[in-house]
Short mmCIF file of C-alpha atoms in Angstrom, two decimals:
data_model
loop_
_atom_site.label_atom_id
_atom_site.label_comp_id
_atom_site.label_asym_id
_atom_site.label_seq_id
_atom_site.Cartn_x
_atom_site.Cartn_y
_atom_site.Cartn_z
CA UNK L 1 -0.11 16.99 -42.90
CA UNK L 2 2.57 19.17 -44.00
CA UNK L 3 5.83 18.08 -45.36
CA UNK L 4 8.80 17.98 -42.81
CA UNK L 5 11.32 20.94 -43.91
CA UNK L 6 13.27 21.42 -40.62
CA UNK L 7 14.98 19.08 -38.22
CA UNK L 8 14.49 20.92 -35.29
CA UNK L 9 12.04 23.06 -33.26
CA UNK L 10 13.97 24.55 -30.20
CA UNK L 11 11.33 24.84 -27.49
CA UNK L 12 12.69 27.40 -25.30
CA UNK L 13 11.13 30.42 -23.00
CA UNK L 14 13.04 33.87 -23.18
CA UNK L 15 14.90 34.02 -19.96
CA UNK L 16 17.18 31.03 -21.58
CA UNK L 17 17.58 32.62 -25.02
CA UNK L 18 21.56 32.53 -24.62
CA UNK L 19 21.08 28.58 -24.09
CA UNK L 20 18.63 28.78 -27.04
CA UNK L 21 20.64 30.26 -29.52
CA UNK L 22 23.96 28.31 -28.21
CA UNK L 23 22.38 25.27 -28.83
CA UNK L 24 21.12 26.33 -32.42
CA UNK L 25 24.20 27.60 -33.11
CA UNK L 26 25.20 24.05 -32.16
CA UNK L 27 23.14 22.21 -34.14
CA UNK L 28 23.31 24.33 -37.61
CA UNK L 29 27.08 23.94 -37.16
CA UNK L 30 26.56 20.07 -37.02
CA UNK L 31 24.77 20.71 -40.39
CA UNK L 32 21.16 20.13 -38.88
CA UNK L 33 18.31 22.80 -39.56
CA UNK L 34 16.22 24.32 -37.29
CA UNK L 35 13.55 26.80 -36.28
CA UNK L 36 14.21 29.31 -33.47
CA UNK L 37 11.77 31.52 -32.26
CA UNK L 38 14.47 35.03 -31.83
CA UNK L 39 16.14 33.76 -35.81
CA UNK L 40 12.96 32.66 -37.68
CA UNK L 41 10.02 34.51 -36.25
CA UNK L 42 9.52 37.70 -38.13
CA UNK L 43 8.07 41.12 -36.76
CA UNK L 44 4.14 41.35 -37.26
CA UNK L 45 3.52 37.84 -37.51
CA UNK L 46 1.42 35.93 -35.22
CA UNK L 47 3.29 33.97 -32.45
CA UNK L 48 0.67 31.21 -32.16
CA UNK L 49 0.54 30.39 -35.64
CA UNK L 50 4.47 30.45 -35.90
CA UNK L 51 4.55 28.39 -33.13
CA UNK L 52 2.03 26.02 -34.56
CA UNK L 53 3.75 25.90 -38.15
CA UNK L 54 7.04 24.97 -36.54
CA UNK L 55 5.67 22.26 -34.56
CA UNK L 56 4.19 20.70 -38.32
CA UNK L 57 7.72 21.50 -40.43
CA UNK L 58 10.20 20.01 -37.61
CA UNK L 59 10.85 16.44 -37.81
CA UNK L 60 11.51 17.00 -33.77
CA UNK L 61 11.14 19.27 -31.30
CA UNK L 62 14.24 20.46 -28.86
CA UNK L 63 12.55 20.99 -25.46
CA UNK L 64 14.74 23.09 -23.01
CA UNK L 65 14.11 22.51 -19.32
CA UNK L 66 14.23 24.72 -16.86
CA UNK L 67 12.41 26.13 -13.82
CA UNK L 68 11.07 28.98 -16.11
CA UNK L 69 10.01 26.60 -19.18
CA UNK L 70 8.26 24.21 -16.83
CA UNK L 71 6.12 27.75 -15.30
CA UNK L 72 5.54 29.16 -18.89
CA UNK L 73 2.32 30.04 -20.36
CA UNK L 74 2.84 28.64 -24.12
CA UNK L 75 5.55 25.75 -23.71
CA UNK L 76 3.22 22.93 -22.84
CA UNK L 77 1.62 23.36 -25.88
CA UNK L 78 4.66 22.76 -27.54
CA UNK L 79 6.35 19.99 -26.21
CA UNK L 80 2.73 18.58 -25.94
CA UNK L 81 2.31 18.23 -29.61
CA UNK L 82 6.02 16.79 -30.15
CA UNK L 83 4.49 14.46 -27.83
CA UNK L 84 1.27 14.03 -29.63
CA UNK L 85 3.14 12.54 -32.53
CA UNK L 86 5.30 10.03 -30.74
CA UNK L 87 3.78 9.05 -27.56
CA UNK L 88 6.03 6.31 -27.31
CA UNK L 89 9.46 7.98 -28.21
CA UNK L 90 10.18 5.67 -30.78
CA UNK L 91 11.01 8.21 -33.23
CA UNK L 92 12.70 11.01 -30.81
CA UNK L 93 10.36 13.80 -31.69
CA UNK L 94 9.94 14.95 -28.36
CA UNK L 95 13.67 15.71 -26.88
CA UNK L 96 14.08 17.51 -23.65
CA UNK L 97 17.19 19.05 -22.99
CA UNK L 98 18.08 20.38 -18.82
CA UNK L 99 19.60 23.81 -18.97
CA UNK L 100 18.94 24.09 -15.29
CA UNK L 101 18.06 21.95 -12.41
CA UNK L 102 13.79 21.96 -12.24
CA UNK L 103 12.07 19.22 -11.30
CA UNK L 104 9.41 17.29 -13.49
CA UNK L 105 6.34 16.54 -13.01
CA UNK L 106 3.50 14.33 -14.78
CA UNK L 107 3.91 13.14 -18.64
CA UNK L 108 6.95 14.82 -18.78
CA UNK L 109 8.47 13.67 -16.07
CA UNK L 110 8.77 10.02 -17.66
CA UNK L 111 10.33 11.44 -20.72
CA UNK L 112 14.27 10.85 -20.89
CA UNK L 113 16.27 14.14 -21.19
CA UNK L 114 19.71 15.19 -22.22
CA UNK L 115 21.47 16.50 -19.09
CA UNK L 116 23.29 19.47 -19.82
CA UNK L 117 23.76 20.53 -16.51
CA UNK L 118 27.02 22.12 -15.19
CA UNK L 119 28.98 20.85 -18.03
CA UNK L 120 32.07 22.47 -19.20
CA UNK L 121 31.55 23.75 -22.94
CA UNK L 122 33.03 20.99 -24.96
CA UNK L 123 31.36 18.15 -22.88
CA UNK L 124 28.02 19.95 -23.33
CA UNK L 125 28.53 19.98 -26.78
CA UNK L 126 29.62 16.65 -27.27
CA UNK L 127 26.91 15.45 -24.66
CA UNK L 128 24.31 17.50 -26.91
CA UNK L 129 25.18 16.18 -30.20
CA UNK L 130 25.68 12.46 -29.33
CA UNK L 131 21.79 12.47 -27.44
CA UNK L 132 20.04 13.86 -30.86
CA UNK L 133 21.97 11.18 -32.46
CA UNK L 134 20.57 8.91 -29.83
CA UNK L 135 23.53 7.00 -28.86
CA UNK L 136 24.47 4.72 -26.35
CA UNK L 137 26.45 6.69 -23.60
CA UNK L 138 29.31 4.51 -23.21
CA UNK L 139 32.07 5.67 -20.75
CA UNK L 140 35.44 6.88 -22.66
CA UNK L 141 37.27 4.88 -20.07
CA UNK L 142 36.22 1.79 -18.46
CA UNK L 143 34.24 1.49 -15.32
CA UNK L 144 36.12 1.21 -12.35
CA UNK L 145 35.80 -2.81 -11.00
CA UNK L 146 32.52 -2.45 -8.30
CA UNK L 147 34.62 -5.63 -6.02
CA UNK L 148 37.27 -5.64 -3.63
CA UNK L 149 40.88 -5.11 -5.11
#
């Protein structure tokens, strides 16, 4: 197996390329390394086999859902092998990410996401960072009491 180089492999299909690079731009900022697919592939190579090497040299692969990544002709492959490695999701290796509302369907479907959804800028970012650390999402403020006041 090769040796894990990057930290990320952002999964994305071309019609969210602005999320794409956002998000990367995100991450490298946050001092994590990744591959992207507009930044890292180079003219005349072969697509597959980029694809393929990327999903060997990340440690995990950033899946970005939306209606047009759940219809696309090479993302299963993709996430499918991030999930390959860590059926469980012990280790994080497979991480979706919502762009866009699309609903989910079989394996992935049971796979929990980070919800970027109609966020304002610096919540996404914050939102984005804290799930590929993993963390607990505690509330900033406290819960409002559920009983009668």
């Amino acid at each position: 197996m090769s040796e894990k180089t990057k930290d990320f492999f952002i999964s994305y299909t071309q019609v969210d390329r602005a999320w794409a690079e956002w998000i990367t731009w995100q991450l490298e900022a946050a001092g994590y390394s990744t591959i992207l697919q507009a930044w890292d592939f180079r003219p005349g190579s072969n697509f597959v086999l980029e694809m393929d090497k990327a999903t060997k040299i990340a440690h995990r692969t950033l899946v970005l859902l939306s209606p047009d990544y759940i219809n696309a002709l090479y993302t299963q492959p993709e996430w499918a092998e991030a999930f390959r490695q860590d059926p469980k999701g012990e280790q994080g290796t497979l991480l979706p990410v919502r762009i866009r509302p699309c609903p989910l369907e079989g394996l992935l479907a049971a796979i929990g996401y980070i919800d970027l959804v109609n966020l304002p800028e610096a919540d996404t970012k914050e939102k984005l960072l804290k799930g590929l650390r993993r963390e607990r999402a505690i509330p900033k403020t406290p819960p409002p009491f559920p009983g009668h006041s």
